PDB file of C-alpha atoms and ligand atoms in Angstrom:
ATOM      1  CA  UNK A   1    -185.624   6.408  -9.596  1.00  0.00           C
ATOM      2  CA  UNK A   2    -186.310  10.029  -9.830  1.00  0.00           C
ATOM      3  CA  UNK A   3    -188.290  11.956 -12.268  1.00  0.00           C
ATOM      4  CA  UNK A   4    -186.840  12.568 -15.464  1.00  0.00           C
ATOM      5  CA  UNK A   5    -187.402  16.282 -16.310  1.00  0.00           C
ATOM      6  CA  UNK A   6    -186.370  17.573 -20.008  1.00  0.00           C
ATOM      7  CA  UNK A   7    -187.043  21.089 -22.017  1.00  0.00           C
ATOM      8  CA  UNK A   8    -188.424  20.367 -25.480  1.00  0.00           C
ATOM      9  CA  UNK A   9    -189.230  22.671 -28.279  1.00  0.00           C
ATOM     10  CA  UNK A  10    -191.902  21.610 -30.444  1.00  0.00           C
ATOM     11  CA  UNK A  11    -191.627  23.106 -33.875  1.00  0.00           C
ATOM     12  CA  UNK A  12    -193.506  21.812 -37.449  1.00  0.00           C
ATOM     13  CA  UNK A  13    -191.881  22.647 -40.554  1.00  0.00           C
ATOM     14  CA  UNK A  14    -194.389  21.568 -43.615  1.00  0.00           C
ATOM     15  CA  UNK A  15    -197.215  20.217 -41.277  1.00  0.00           C
ATOM     16  CA  UNK A  16    -194.217  17.677 -40.038  1.00  0.00           C
ATOM     17  CA  UNK A  17    -193.304  18.019 -36.255  1.00  0.00           C
ATOM     18  CA  UNK A  18    -189.714  18.060 -34.630  1.00  0.00           C
ATOM     19  CA  UNK A  19    -189.318  17.857 -31.174  1.00  0.00           C
ATOM     20  CA  UNK A  20    -185.980  19.135 -30.425  1.00  0.00           C
ATOM     21  CA  UNK A  21    -184.750  18.300 -26.457  1.00  0.00           C
ATOM     22  CA  UNK A  22    -182.802  21.440 -25.570  1.00  0.00           C
ATOM     23  CA  UNK A  23    -182.475  20.303 -21.795  1.00  0.00           C
ATOM     24  CA  UNK A  24    -182.257  16.751 -19.766  1.00  0.00           C
ATOM     25  CA  UNK A  25    -180.925  14.830 -22.515  1.00  0.00           C
ATOM     26  CA  UNK A  26    -178.779  12.284 -21.293  1.00  0.00           C
ATOM     27  CA  UNK A  27    -175.020  12.604 -20.696  1.00  0.00           C
ATOM     28  CA  UNK A  28    -173.279  11.102 -24.042  1.00  0.00           C
ATOM     29  CA  UNK A  29    -170.137  12.552 -23.403  1.00  0.00           C
ATOM     30  CA  UNK A  30    -168.091   8.971 -22.273  1.00  0.00           C
ATOM     31  CA  UNK A  31    -169.629   5.572 -22.176  1.00  0.00           C
ATOM     32  CA  UNK A  32    -171.021   4.820 -19.018  1.00  0.00           C
ATOM     33  CA  UNK A  33    -169.809   1.073 -19.048  1.00  0.00           C
ATOM     34  CA  UNK A  34    -166.173   1.658 -19.886  1.00  0.00           C
ATOM     35  CA  UNK A  35    -166.000   5.299 -19.167  1.00  0.00           C
ATOM     36  CA  UNK A  36    -164.505   5.563 -22.818  1.00  0.00           C
ATOM     37  CA  UNK A  37    -164.767   9.182 -24.393  1.00  0.00           C
ATOM     38  CA  UNK A  38    -167.172   9.627 -27.300  1.00  0.00           C
ATOM     39  CA  UNK A  39    -166.430  12.307 -29.431  1.00  0.00           C
ATOM     40  CA  UNK A  40    -168.555  12.066 -32.668  1.00  0.00           C
ATOM     41  CA  UNK A  41    -172.288  12.133 -33.034  1.00  0.00           C
ATOM     42  CA  UNK A  42    -171.884   8.770 -34.630  1.00  0.00           C
ATOM     43  CA  UNK A  43    -170.316   7.210 -31.509  1.00  0.00           C
ATOM     44  CA  UNK A  44    -172.847   9.475 -29.065  1.00  0.00           C
ATOM     45  CA  UNK A  45    -175.448   8.151 -31.289  1.00  0.00           C
ATOM     46  CA  UNK A  46    -174.207   4.487 -30.476  1.00  0.00           C
ATOM     47  CA  UNK A  47    -174.498   4.972 -26.922  1.00  0.00           C
ATOM     48  CA  UNK A  48    -177.824   6.448 -27.113  1.00  0.00           C
ATOM     49  CA  UNK A  49    -178.946   3.571 -28.659  1.00  0.00           C
ATOM     50  CA  UNK A  50    -177.354   1.245 -26.392  1.00  0.00           C
ATOM     51  CA  UNK A  51    -177.671   2.703 -23.199  1.00  0.00           C
ATOM     52  CA  UNK A  52    -181.038   5.164 -22.834  1.00  0.00           C
ATOM     53  CA  UNK A  53    -182.717   4.075 -25.869  1.00  0.00           C
ATOM     54  CA  UNK A  54    -186.016   4.222 -23.361  1.00  0.00           C
ATOM     55  CA  UNK A  55    -185.208   8.404 -23.368  1.00  0.00           C
ATOM     56  CA  UNK A  56    -185.814   8.001 -27.174  1.00  0.00           C
ATOM     57  CA  UNK A  57    -189.356   5.954 -26.599  1.00  0.00           C
ATOM     58  CA  UNK A  58    -190.742   8.269 -24.110  1.00  0.00           C
ATOM     59  CA  UNK A  59    -190.409  11.094 -26.019  1.00  0.00           C
ATOM     60  CA  UNK A  60    -191.054  10.543 -29.234  1.00  0.00           C
ATOM     61  CA  UNK A  61    -193.653   7.920 -28.438  1.00  0.00           C
ATOM     62  CA  UNK A  62    -197.539   7.913 -27.339  1.00  0.00           C
ATOM     63  CA  UNK A  63    -198.473   9.626 -24.889  1.00  0.00           C
ATOM     64  CA  UNK A  64    -195.829  12.495 -25.355  1.00  0.00           C
ATOM     65  CA  UNK A  65    -195.825  12.198 -28.689  1.00  0.00           C
ATOM     66  CA  UNK A  66    -196.780  10.101 -31.526  1.00  0.00           C
ATOM     67  CA  UNK A  67    -195.547   7.728 -34.293  1.00  0.00           C
ATOM     68  CA  UNK A  68    -195.402  11.084 -36.246  1.00  0.00           C
ATOM     69  CA  UNK A  69    -193.018  12.824 -33.993  1.00  0.00           C
ATOM     70  CA  UNK A  70    -189.236  12.800 -35.012  1.00  0.00           C
ATOM     71  CA  UNK A  71    -187.188  13.702 -31.680  1.00  0.00           C
ATOM     72  CA  UNK A  72    -183.871  15.904 -32.293  1.00  0.00           C
ATOM     73  CA  UNK A  73    -181.592  15.573 -29.328  1.00  0.00           C
ATOM     74  CA  UNK A  74    -178.846  18.596 -29.690  1.00  0.00           C
ATOM     75  CA  UNK A  75    -175.509  17.289 -28.361  1.00  0.00           C
ATOM     76  CA  UNK A  76    -171.932  19.028 -28.190  1.00  0.00           C
ATOM     77  CA  UNK A  77    -169.733  18.603 -30.894  1.00  0.00           C
ATOM     78  CA  UNK A  78    -166.119  18.353 -31.441  1.00  0.00           C
ATOM     79  CA  UNK A  79    -166.202  18.594 -35.139  1.00  0.00           C
ATOM     80  CA  UNK A  80    -164.035  21.631 -36.481  1.00  0.00           C
ATOM     81  CA  UNK A  81    -166.578  24.714 -37.565  1.00  0.00           C
ATOM     82  CA  UNK A  82    -169.768  22.634 -36.817  1.00  0.00           C
ATOM     83  CA  UNK A  83    -171.951  24.534 -34.028  1.00  0.00           C
ATOM     84  CA  UNK A  84    -174.544  22.104 -32.194  1.00  0.00           C
ATOM     85  CA  UNK A  85    -174.367  18.188 -33.112  1.00  0.00           C
ATOM     86  CA  UNK A  86    -177.824  16.860 -33.072  1.00  0.00           C
ATOM     87  CA  UNK A  87    -178.685  12.879 -33.260  1.00  0.00           C
ATOM     88  CA  UNK A  88    -182.464  12.514 -35.158  1.00  0.00           C
ATOM     89  CA  UNK A  89    -184.970   9.475 -34.072  1.00  0.00           C
ATOM     90  CA  UNK A  90    -188.396   8.597 -34.499  1.00  0.00           C
ATOM     91  CA  UNK A  91    -190.981   5.979 -32.891  1.00  0.00           C
ATOM     92  CA  UNK A  92    -188.829   3.048 -34.132  1.00  0.00           C
ATOM     93  CA  UNK A  93    -185.229   4.083 -34.055  1.00  0.00           C
ATOM     94  CA  UNK A  94    -182.834   6.635 -35.413  1.00  0.00           C
ATOM     95  CA  UNK A  95    -182.163   8.629 -38.527  1.00  0.00           C
ATOM     96  CA  UNK A  96    -179.189   9.565 -40.470  1.00  0.00           C
ATOM     97  CA  UNK A  97    -179.939  12.862 -41.273  1.00  0.00           C
ATOM     98  CA  UNK A  98    -183.599  15.103 -41.100  1.00  0.00           C
ATOM     99  CA  UNK A  99    -184.663  17.691 -43.840  1.00  0.00           C
ATOM    100  CA  UNK A 100    -187.688  18.656 -41.802  1.00  0.00           C
ATOM    101  CA  UNK A 101    -185.859  18.203 -38.639  1.00  0.00           C
ATOM    102  CA  UNK A 102    -182.865  20.344 -39.183  1.00  0.00           C
ATOM    103  CA  UNK A 103    -185.306  22.872 -40.505  1.00  0.00           C
ATOM    104  CA  UNK A 104    -187.181  22.561 -37.169  1.00  0.00           C
ATOM    105  CA  UNK A 105    -183.683  22.806 -35.241  1.00  0.00           C
ATOM    106  CA  UNK A 106    -182.372  26.243 -36.933  1.00  0.00           C
ATOM    107  CA  UNK A 107    -185.995  27.467 -35.689  1.00  0.00           C
ATOM    108  CA  UNK A 108    -185.957  26.534 -32.424  1.00  0.00           C
ATOM    109  CA  UNK A 109    -182.256  27.936 -31.872  1.00  0.00           C
ATOM    110  CA  UNK A 110    -183.299  30.881 -33.447  1.00  0.00           C
ATOM    111  CA  UNK A 111    -186.373  31.020 -30.860  1.00  0.00           C
ATOM    112  CA  UNK A 112    -183.786  30.540 -28.133  1.00  0.00           C
ATOM    113  CA  UNK A 113    -181.451  33.344 -29.512  1.00  0.00           C
ATOM    114  CA  UNK A 114    -179.134  31.096 -30.178  1.00  0.00           C
ATOM    115  CA  UNK A 115    -178.604  32.012 -33.830  1.00  0.00           C
ATOM    116  CA  UNK A 116    -179.027  34.865 -35.470  1.00  0.00           C
ATOM    117  CA  UNK A 117    -179.536  34.746 -39.427  1.00  0.00           C
ATOM    118  CA  UNK A 118    -176.483  33.485 -41.213  1.00  0.00           C
ATOM    119  CA  UNK A 119    -174.801  30.681 -41.934  1.00  0.00           C
ATOM    120  CA  UNK A 120    -173.968  27.572 -39.667  1.00  0.00           C
ATOM    121  CA  UNK A 121    -172.561  23.875 -39.532  1.00  0.00           C
ATOM    122  CA  UNK A 122    -174.610  21.150 -38.138  1.00  0.00           C
ATOM    123  CA  UNK A 123    -172.635  17.980 -37.176  1.00  0.00           C
ATOM    124  CA  UNK A 124    -174.710  14.741 -37.838  1.00  0.00           C
ATOM    125  CA  UNK A 125    -174.098  11.134 -37.795  1.00  0.00           C
ATOM    126  CA  UNK A 126    -173.970  10.947 -41.499  1.00  0.00           C
ATOM    127  CA  UNK A 127    -171.749  13.889 -41.708  1.00  0.00           C
ATOM    128  CA  UNK A 128    -171.716  17.720 -41.499  1.00  0.00           C
ATOM    129  CA  UNK A 129    -174.274  19.990 -42.895  1.00  0.00           C
ATOM    130  CA  UNK A 130    -174.189  23.114 -43.687  1.00  0.00           C
ATOM    131  CA  UNK A 131    -177.039  25.579 -42.531  1.00  0.00           C
ATOM    132  CA  UNK A 132    -178.338  29.413 -43.476  1.00  0.00           C
ATOM    133  CA  UNK A 133    -180.928  30.801 -41.229  1.00  0.00           C
ATOM    134  CA  UNK A 134    -182.087  33.874 -43.783  1.00  0.00           C
ATOM    135  CA  UNK A 135    -183.786  37.107 -42.356  1.00  0.00           C
ATOM    136  CA  UNK A 136    -187.381  35.689 -43.231  1.00  0.00           C
ATOM    137  CA  UNK A 137    -186.638  33.089 -40.916  1.00  0.00           C
ATOM    138  CA  UNK A 138    -186.371  30.525 -43.869  1.00  0.00           C
ATOM    139  CA  UNK A 139    -183.525  27.994 -43.507  1.00  0.00           C
ATOM    140  CA  UNK A 140    -181.406  26.190 -46.386  1.00  0.00           C
ATOM    141  CA  UNK A 141    -179.724  22.954 -46.090  1.00  0.00           C
ATOM    142  CA  UNK A 142    -176.616  22.594 -47.618  1.00  0.00           C
ATOM    143  CA  UNK A 143    -177.419  18.464 -47.256  1.00  0.00           C
ATOM    144  CA  UNK A 144    -174.650  15.596 -47.267  1.00  0.00           C
ATOM    145  CA  UNK A 145    -173.645  14.134 -50.659  1.00  0.00           C
ATOM    146  CA  UNK A 146    -176.675  12.133 -52.522  1.00  0.00           C
ATOM    147  CA  UNK A 147    -176.483   9.938 -54.814  1.00  0.00           C
ATOM    148  CA  UNK A 148    -178.652   7.294 -56.868  1.00  0.00           C
ATOM    149  CA  UNK A 149    -177.607   3.929 -56.449  1.00  0.00           C
ATOM    150  CA  UNK A 150    -179.633   1.913 -59.080  1.00  0.00           C
ATOM    151  CA  UNK A 151    -182.299   2.676 -61.223  1.00  0.00           C
ATOM    152  CA  UNK A 152    -185.297   0.717 -63.279  1.00  0.00           C
ATOM    153  CA  UNK A 153    -185.963  -1.485 -60.677  1.00  0.00           C
ATOM    154  CA  UNK A 154    -188.967  -3.893 -61.504  1.00  0.00           C
ATOM    155  CA  UNK A 155    -191.449  -3.996 -58.926  1.00  0.00           C
ATOM    156  CA  UNK A 156    -194.456  -6.602 -59.334  1.00  0.00           C
ATOM    157  CA  UNK A 157    -197.144  -6.545 -56.883  1.00  0.00           C
ATOM    158  CA  UNK A 158    -200.162  -8.767 -56.963  1.00  0.00           C
ATOM    159  CA  UNK A 159    -202.934  -6.711 -58.213  1.00  0.00           C
ATOM    160  CA  UNK A 160    -200.883  -3.887 -59.968  1.00  0.00           C
ATOM    161  CA  UNK A 161    -199.190  -2.038 -62.791  1.00  0.00           C
ATOM    162  CA  UNK A 162    -195.462  -3.422 -62.983  1.00  0.00           C
ATOM    163  CA  UNK A 163    -194.172  -0.832 -60.813  1.00  0.00           C
ATOM    164  CA  UNK A 164    -190.272   1.040 -61.490  1.00  0.00           C
ATOM    165  CA  UNK A 165    -188.386   2.059 -58.810  1.00  0.00           C
ATOM    166  CA  UNK A 166    -185.247   3.664 -58.232  1.00  0.00           C
ATOM    167  CA  UNK A 167    -183.120   3.469 -55.087  1.00  0.00           C
ATOM    168  CA  UNK A 168    -181.183   6.906 -53.466  1.00  0.00           C
ATOM    169  CA  UNK A 169    -179.587   8.403 -50.637  1.00  0.00           C
ATOM    170  CA  UNK A 170    -180.227  11.525 -49.595  1.00  0.00           C
ATOM    171  CA  UNK A 171    -179.161  11.055 -45.890  1.00  0.00           C
ATOM    172  CA  UNK A 172    -181.396   8.169 -46.076  1.00  0.00           C
ATOM    173  CA  UNK A 173    -182.083   5.311 -48.131  1.00  0.00           C
ATOM    174  CA  UNK A 174    -185.367   5.583 -50.180  1.00  0.00           C
ATOM    175  CA  UNK A 175    -187.139   3.919 -52.885  1.00  0.00           C
ATOM    176  CA  UNK A 176    -188.837   6.033 -55.497  1.00  0.00           C
ATOM    177  CA  UNK A 177    -191.213   5.519 -57.331  1.00  0.00           C
ATOM    178  CA  UNK A 178    -193.514   7.436 -60.042  1.00  0.00           C
ATOM    179  CA  UNK A 179    -197.192   6.842 -59.731  1.00  0.00           C
ATOM    180  CA  UNK A 180    -198.309   5.062 -62.962  1.00  0.00           C
ATOM    181  CA  UNK A 181    -201.700   6.840 -62.603  1.00  0.00           C
ATOM    182  CA  UNK A 182    -201.366  10.151 -61.848  1.00  0.00           C
ATOM    183  CA  UNK A 183    -204.967   9.646 -59.346  1.00  0.00           C
ATOM    184  CA  UNK A 184    -202.942   7.429 -57.513  1.00  0.00           C
ATOM    185  CA  UNK A 185    -202.074  10.008 -54.885  1.00  0.00           C
ATOM    186  CA  UNK A 186    -205.524  11.310 -54.331  1.00  0.00           C
ATOM    187  CA  UNK A 187    -206.552   7.954 -52.362  1.00  0.00           C
ATOM    188  CA  UNK A 188    -206.550   8.083 -49.128  1.00  0.00           C
ATOM    189  CA  UNK A 189    -203.623   7.772 -46.662  1.00  0.00           C
ATOM    190  CA  UNK A 190    -204.280   4.606 -45.413  1.00  0.00           C
ATOM    191  CA  UNK A 191    -204.452   3.171 -48.574  1.00  0.00           C
ATOM    192  CA  UNK A 192    -201.161   4.804 -50.075  1.00  0.00           C
ATOM    193  CA  UNK A 193    -199.492   3.734 -46.568  1.00  0.00           C
ATOM    194  CA  UNK A 194    -200.468   0.372 -47.360  1.00  0.00           C
ATOM    195  CA  UNK A 195    -199.373   0.597 -51.014  1.00  0.00           C
ATOM    196  CA  UNK A 196    -196.008   2.108 -49.781  1.00  0.00           C
ATOM    197  CA  UNK A 197    -195.483  -0.565 -47.330  1.00  0.00           C
ATOM    198  CA  UNK A 198    -196.022  -3.237 -50.094  1.00  0.00           C
ATOM    199  CA  UNK A 199    -193.451  -1.350 -52.126  1.00  0.00           C
ATOM    200  CA  UNK A 200    -191.060  -1.194 -49.154  1.00  0.00           C
ATOM    201  CA  UNK A 201    -191.286  -4.718 -48.225  1.00  0.00           C
ATOM    202  CA  UNK A 202    -190.361  -5.718 -52.235  1.00  0.00           C
ATOM    203  CA  UNK A 203    -187.622  -3.524 -52.290  1.00  0.00           C
ATOM    204  CA  UNK A 204    -185.969  -4.325 -49.439  1.00  0.00           C
ATOM    205  CA  UNK A 205    -185.539  -8.287 -50.782  1.00  0.00           C
ATOM    206  CA  UNK A 206    -182.758  -6.753 -53.138  1.00  0.00           C
ATOM    207  CA  UNK A 207    -181.406  -3.530 -50.596  1.00  0.00           C
ATOM    208  CA  UNK A 208    -182.485  -3.701 -47.552  1.00  0.00           C
ATOM    209  CA  UNK A 209    -180.513  -0.449 -46.446  1.00  0.00           C
ATOM    210  CA  UNK A 210    -184.029   1.468 -47.600  1.00  0.00           C
ATOM    211  CA  UNK A 211    -186.251   2.367 -45.356  1.00  0.00           C
ATOM    212  CA  UNK A 212    -188.386   5.293 -46.570  1.00  0.00           C
ATOM    213  CA  UNK A 213    -190.481   5.196 -50.031  1.00  0.00           C
ATOM    214  CA  UNK A 214    -191.408   8.069 -51.843  1.00  0.00           C
ATOM    215  CA  UNK A 215    -194.478   7.923 -54.677  1.00  0.00           C
ATOM    216  CA  UNK A 216    -194.741  11.252 -56.788  1.00  0.00           C
ATOM    217  CA  UNK A 217    -197.497  12.573 -59.086  1.00  0.00           C
ATOM    218  CA  UNK A 218    -198.342  15.522 -60.520  1.00  0.00           C
ATOM    219  CA  UNK A 219    -198.481  18.555 -58.201  1.00  0.00           C
ATOM    220  CA  UNK A 220    -202.202  20.386 -57.336  1.00  0.00           C
ATOM    221  CA  UNK A 221    -200.796  23.366 -57.372  1.00  0.00           C
ATOM    222  CA  UNK A 222    -199.493  24.170 -61.124  1.00  0.00           C
ATOM    223  CA  UNK A 223    -196.746  26.561 -59.842  1.00  0.00           C
ATOM    224  CA  UNK A 224    -194.752  23.260 -58.142  1.00  0.00           C
ATOM    225  CA  UNK A 225    -192.902  20.124 -60.051  1.00  0.00           C
ATOM    226  CA  UNK A 226    -193.931  17.289 -58.421  1.00  0.00           C
ATOM    227  CA  UNK A 227    -195.927  15.894 -55.154  1.00  0.00           C
ATOM    228  CA  UNK A 228    -194.931  13.101 -53.379  1.00  0.00           C
ATOM    229  CA  UNK A 229    -196.334  10.825 -50.279  1.00  0.00           C
ATOM    230  CA  UNK A 230    -193.214   9.661 -48.371  1.00  0.00           C
ATOM    231  CA  UNK A 231    -193.212   6.110 -46.074  1.00  0.00           C
ATOM    232  CA  UNK A 232    -191.225   6.770 -43.049  1.00  0.00           C
ATOM    233  CA  UNK A 233    -189.727   3.983 -41.395  1.00  0.00           C
ATOM    234  CA  UNK A 234    -192.176   4.171 -38.065  1.00  0.00           C
ATOM    235  CA  UNK A 235    -195.286   3.543 -40.538  1.00  0.00           C
ATOM    236  CA  UNK A 236    -195.943   7.370 -40.483  1.00  0.00           C
ATOM    237  CA  UNK A 237    -196.289   9.672 -43.554  1.00  0.00           C
ATOM    238  CA  UNK A 238    -194.235  12.390 -43.951  1.00  0.00           C
ATOM    239  CA  UNK A 239    -196.465  15.682 -43.974  1.00  0.00           C
ATOM    240  CA  UNK A 240    -193.405  17.266 -45.262  1.00  0.00           C
ATOM    241  CA  UNK A 241    -192.041  17.044 -48.513  1.00  0.00           C
ATOM    242  CA  UNK A 242    -188.980  15.635 -46.436  1.00  0.00           C
ATOM    243  CA  UNK A 243    -186.090  16.868 -47.196  1.00  0.00           C
ATOM    244  CA  UNK A 244    -183.712  13.845 -47.411  1.00  0.00           C
ATOM    245  CA  UNK A 245    -186.139  12.370 -49.816  1.00  0.00           C
ATOM    246  CA  UNK A 246    -186.106  15.781 -51.980  1.00  0.00           C
ATOM    247  CA  UNK A 247    -182.204  15.227 -51.823  1.00  0.00           C
ATOM    248  CA  UNK A 248    -182.711  11.519 -53.489  1.00  0.00           C
ATOM    249  CA  UNK A 249    -185.215  12.697 -55.838  1.00  0.00           C
ATOM    250  CA  UNK A 250    -182.945  15.437 -57.078  1.00  0.00           C
ATOM    251  CA  UNK A 251    -179.962  12.924 -57.874  1.00  0.00           C
ATOM    252  CA  UNK A 252    -182.719  10.606 -59.615  1.00  0.00           C
ATOM    253  CA  UNK A 253    -183.570  14.273 -61.417  1.00  0.00           C
ATOM    254  CA  UNK A 254    -179.656  14.914 -62.116  1.00  0.00           C
ATOM    255  CA  UNK A 255    -178.658  11.193 -62.722  1.00  0.00           C
ATOM    256  CA  UNK A 256    -181.762  11.218 -65.695  1.00  0.00           C
ATOM    257  CA  UNK A 257    -180.365  15.055 -67.033  1.00  0.00           C
ATOM    258  CA  UNK A 258    -184.280  15.956 -66.134  1.00  0.00           C
ATOM    259  CA  UNK A 259    -182.877  18.928 -64.099  1.00  0.00           C
ATOM    260  CA  UNK A 260    -179.784  21.292 -64.444  1.00  0.00           C
ATOM    261  CA  UNK A 261    -177.526  22.199 -61.816  1.00  0.00           C
ATOM    262  CA  UNK A 262    -179.037  25.699 -59.799  1.00  0.00           C
ATOM    263  CA  UNK A 263    -182.425  24.886 -61.081  1.00  0.00           C
ATOM    264  CA  UNK A 264    -184.907  25.421 -58.662  1.00  0.00           C
ATOM    265  CA  UNK A 265    -187.574  22.425 -57.703  1.00  0.00           C
ATOM    266  CA  UNK A 266    -190.236  23.006 -56.158  1.00  0.00           C
ATOM    267  CA  UNK A 267    -191.682  19.482 -54.385  1.00  0.00           C
ATOM    268  CA  UNK A 268    -195.016  19.764 -52.927  1.00  0.00           C
ATOM    269  CA  UNK A 269    -196.483  17.029 -49.885  1.00  0.00           C
ATOM    270  CA  UNK A 270    -199.235  14.992 -49.691  1.00  0.00           C
ATOM    271  CA  UNK A 271    -200.790  17.990 -47.352  1.00  0.00           C
ATOM    272  CA  UNK A 272    -199.681  20.840 -49.918  1.00  0.00           C
ATOM    273  CA  UNK A 273    -196.273  22.346 -48.156  1.00  0.00           C
ATOM    274  CA  UNK A 274    -193.541  22.786 -50.241  1.00  0.00           C
ATOM    275  CA  UNK A 275    -190.317  22.643 -50.448  1.00  0.00           C
ATOM    276  CA  UNK A 276    -187.734  24.334 -52.596  1.00  0.00           C
ATOM    277  CA  UNK A 277    -184.624  22.196 -54.002  1.00  0.00           C
ATOM    278  CA  UNK A 278    -181.809  22.697 -56.500  1.00  0.00           C
ATOM    279  CA  UNK A 279    -178.109  20.908 -56.392  1.00  0.00           C
ATOM    280  CA  UNK A 280    -174.760  21.426 -57.516  1.00  0.00           C
ATOM    281  CA  UNK A 281    -172.629  18.388 -59.023  1.00  0.00           C
ATOM    282  CA  UNK A 282    -169.905  17.047 -56.672  1.00  0.00           C
ATOM    283  CA  UNK A 283    -168.915  14.634 -58.847  1.00  0.00           C
ATOM    284  CA  UNK A 284    -170.311  14.347 -61.761  1.00  0.00           C
ATOM    285  CA  UNK A 285    -169.019  10.869 -63.156  1.00  0.00           C
ATOM    286  CA  UNK A 286    -170.235   9.047 -59.469  1.00  0.00           C
ATOM    287  CA  UNK A 287    -173.277  10.842 -59.896  1.00  0.00           C
ATOM    288  CA  UNK A 288    -172.846  12.550 -56.479  1.00  0.00           C
ATOM    289  CA  UNK A 289    -174.557  15.919 -55.872  1.00  0.00           C
ATOM    290  CA  UNK A 290    -174.839  18.323 -53.388  1.00  0.00           C
ATOM    291  CA  UNK A 291    -178.579  18.990 -52.561  1.00  0.00           C
ATOM    292  CA  UNK A 292    -180.194  22.304 -50.850  1.00  0.00           C
ATOM    293  CA  UNK A 293    -183.093  22.221 -49.485  1.00  0.00           C
ATOM    294  CA  UNK A 294    -185.020  25.206 -48.369  1.00  0.00           C
ATOM    295  CA  UNK A 295    -188.326  25.956 -46.533  1.00  0.00           C
ATOM    296  CA  UNK A 296    -189.292  27.358 -42.706  1.00  0.00           C
ATOM    297  CA  UNK A 297    -190.587  26.335 -39.778  1.00  0.00           C
ATOM    298  CA  UNK A 298    -192.745  27.302 -36.848  1.00  0.00           C
ATOM    299  CA  UNK A 299    -192.446  26.576 -32.714  1.00  0.00           C
ATOM    300  CA  UNK A 300    -195.752  25.507 -31.534  1.00  0.00           C
ATOM    301  CA  UNK A 301    -195.066  24.253 -28.039  1.00  0.00           C
ATOM    302  CA  UNK A 302    -191.821  25.328 -25.228  1.00  0.00           C
ATOM    303  CA  UNK A 303    -192.586  22.713 -22.532  1.00  0.00           C
ATOM    304  CA  UNK A 304    -191.416  20.163 -20.076  1.00  0.00           C
ATOM    305  CA  UNK A 305    -191.579  16.599 -20.887  1.00  0.00           C
ATOM    306  CA  UNK A 306    -191.867  14.575 -17.619  1.00  0.00           C
ATOM    307  CA  UNK A 307    -190.777  10.829 -16.820  1.00  0.00           C
ATOM    308  CA  UNK A 308    -192.372   9.822 -14.070  1.00  0.00           C
ATOM    309  CA  UNK A 309    -190.987   6.004 -12.609  1.00  0.00           C
ATOM    310  CA  UNK A 310    -194.300   5.099 -11.252  1.00  0.00           C
ATOM    311  CA  UNK A 311    -196.305   5.907 -14.579  1.00  0.00           C
ATOM    312  CA  UNK A 312    -196.744   2.384 -16.283  1.00  0.00           C
ATOM    313  CA  UNK A 313    -196.290   3.944 -19.645  1.00  0.00           C
ATOM    314  CA  UNK A 314    -193.393   6.242 -18.486  1.00  0.00           C
ATOM    315  CA  UNK A 315    -191.534   4.690 -21.724  1.00  0.00           C
ATOM    316  CA  UNK A 316    -194.238   4.874 -24.319  1.00  0.00           C
ATOM    317  CA  UNK A 317    -196.810   3.088 -25.356  1.00  0.00           C
ATOM    318  CA  UNK A 318    -195.799   0.296 -27.960  1.00  0.00           C
ATOM    319  CA  UNK A 319    -198.774  -0.470 -30.551  1.00  0.00           C
TER     320      UNK A 319
HETATM  321  O1  PYC B   1    -187.190  15.808 -43.873  1.00  0.00           O
HETATM  322  O2  PYC B   1    -185.993  14.471 -44.194  1.00  0.00           O
HETATM  323  C1  PYC B   1    -186.495  14.145 -43.947  1.00  0.00           C
HETATM  324  C2  PYC B   1    -187.637  13.547 -42.691  1.00  0.00           C
HETATM  325  C3  PYC B   1    -187.274  12.569 -42.854  1.00  0.00           C
HETATM  326  C4  PYC B   1    -188.177  11.773 -42.335  1.00  0.00           C
HETATM  327  C5  PYC B   1    -188.868  12.447 -41.695  1.00  0.00           C
HETATM  328  N1  PYC B   1    -188.484  13.666 -42.601  1.00  0.00           N
END
């Protein structure tokens, strides 16, 4: 086998990295075994997972990446009105949508001179996402329909007070917990990771689709409305406030009547970065909202990633 060679653009959104693969990705136009044409992003994702999962592992895992890295593979789209298809992935698998990643992709397309300020649509495996690049380089995402699936789920974990959780969808599935003690979010990240992991294991007994956990507490900056710690599926925590997680939070706030439509919610991350968010009702009786999430990304590398078949860690290190 020859070397594989990719052009990747690395960016970060509120501290959370996105590695956008702009050249060298696998051919996902048709199934490599049957030759069947693949038209939707969902079909391309299935093909990537089944036949080229090594690319995902090699591109985001150590030694070329880390458990924090989210990959974004740009793929052609046939969906009417969409400029670009995108498949998001991380160290352990694939993401439905990714808010910080979408903002990273938009800044990457701007950096490459492929977009100018204005609105476009991106095709993801969970649906079409409207995205606007503003003239100050901020990006606003009109995320997929988001909703709360369950509220006030009681979680009894050993040596902890009873926790009450919501389960909501914002392009990915989240378990949302308001910390009973405001100082919980001041604990070291390793303690928050282990607490979130315990919550994840417990909630998945009832809601196996959940793969992210959000812990909420008071913001550090009084300009903001809330601070969150977000556990991602691969065991890392989101350095950003998490775009899909903030969408899920808005769905809960809307369902509880705690936030009016078109009102800005400022979600602070555990490292102090902020996403501005608001929503409109899509279907009030069903609790479905259309969230908008805004922030900025910065490009920090434009490079070639090489996979050398003689490298014993060519396909990533598995911890
Ligand atoms: O911003 O939606 C997001 C996200 C998901 C996982 C990491 N970031």
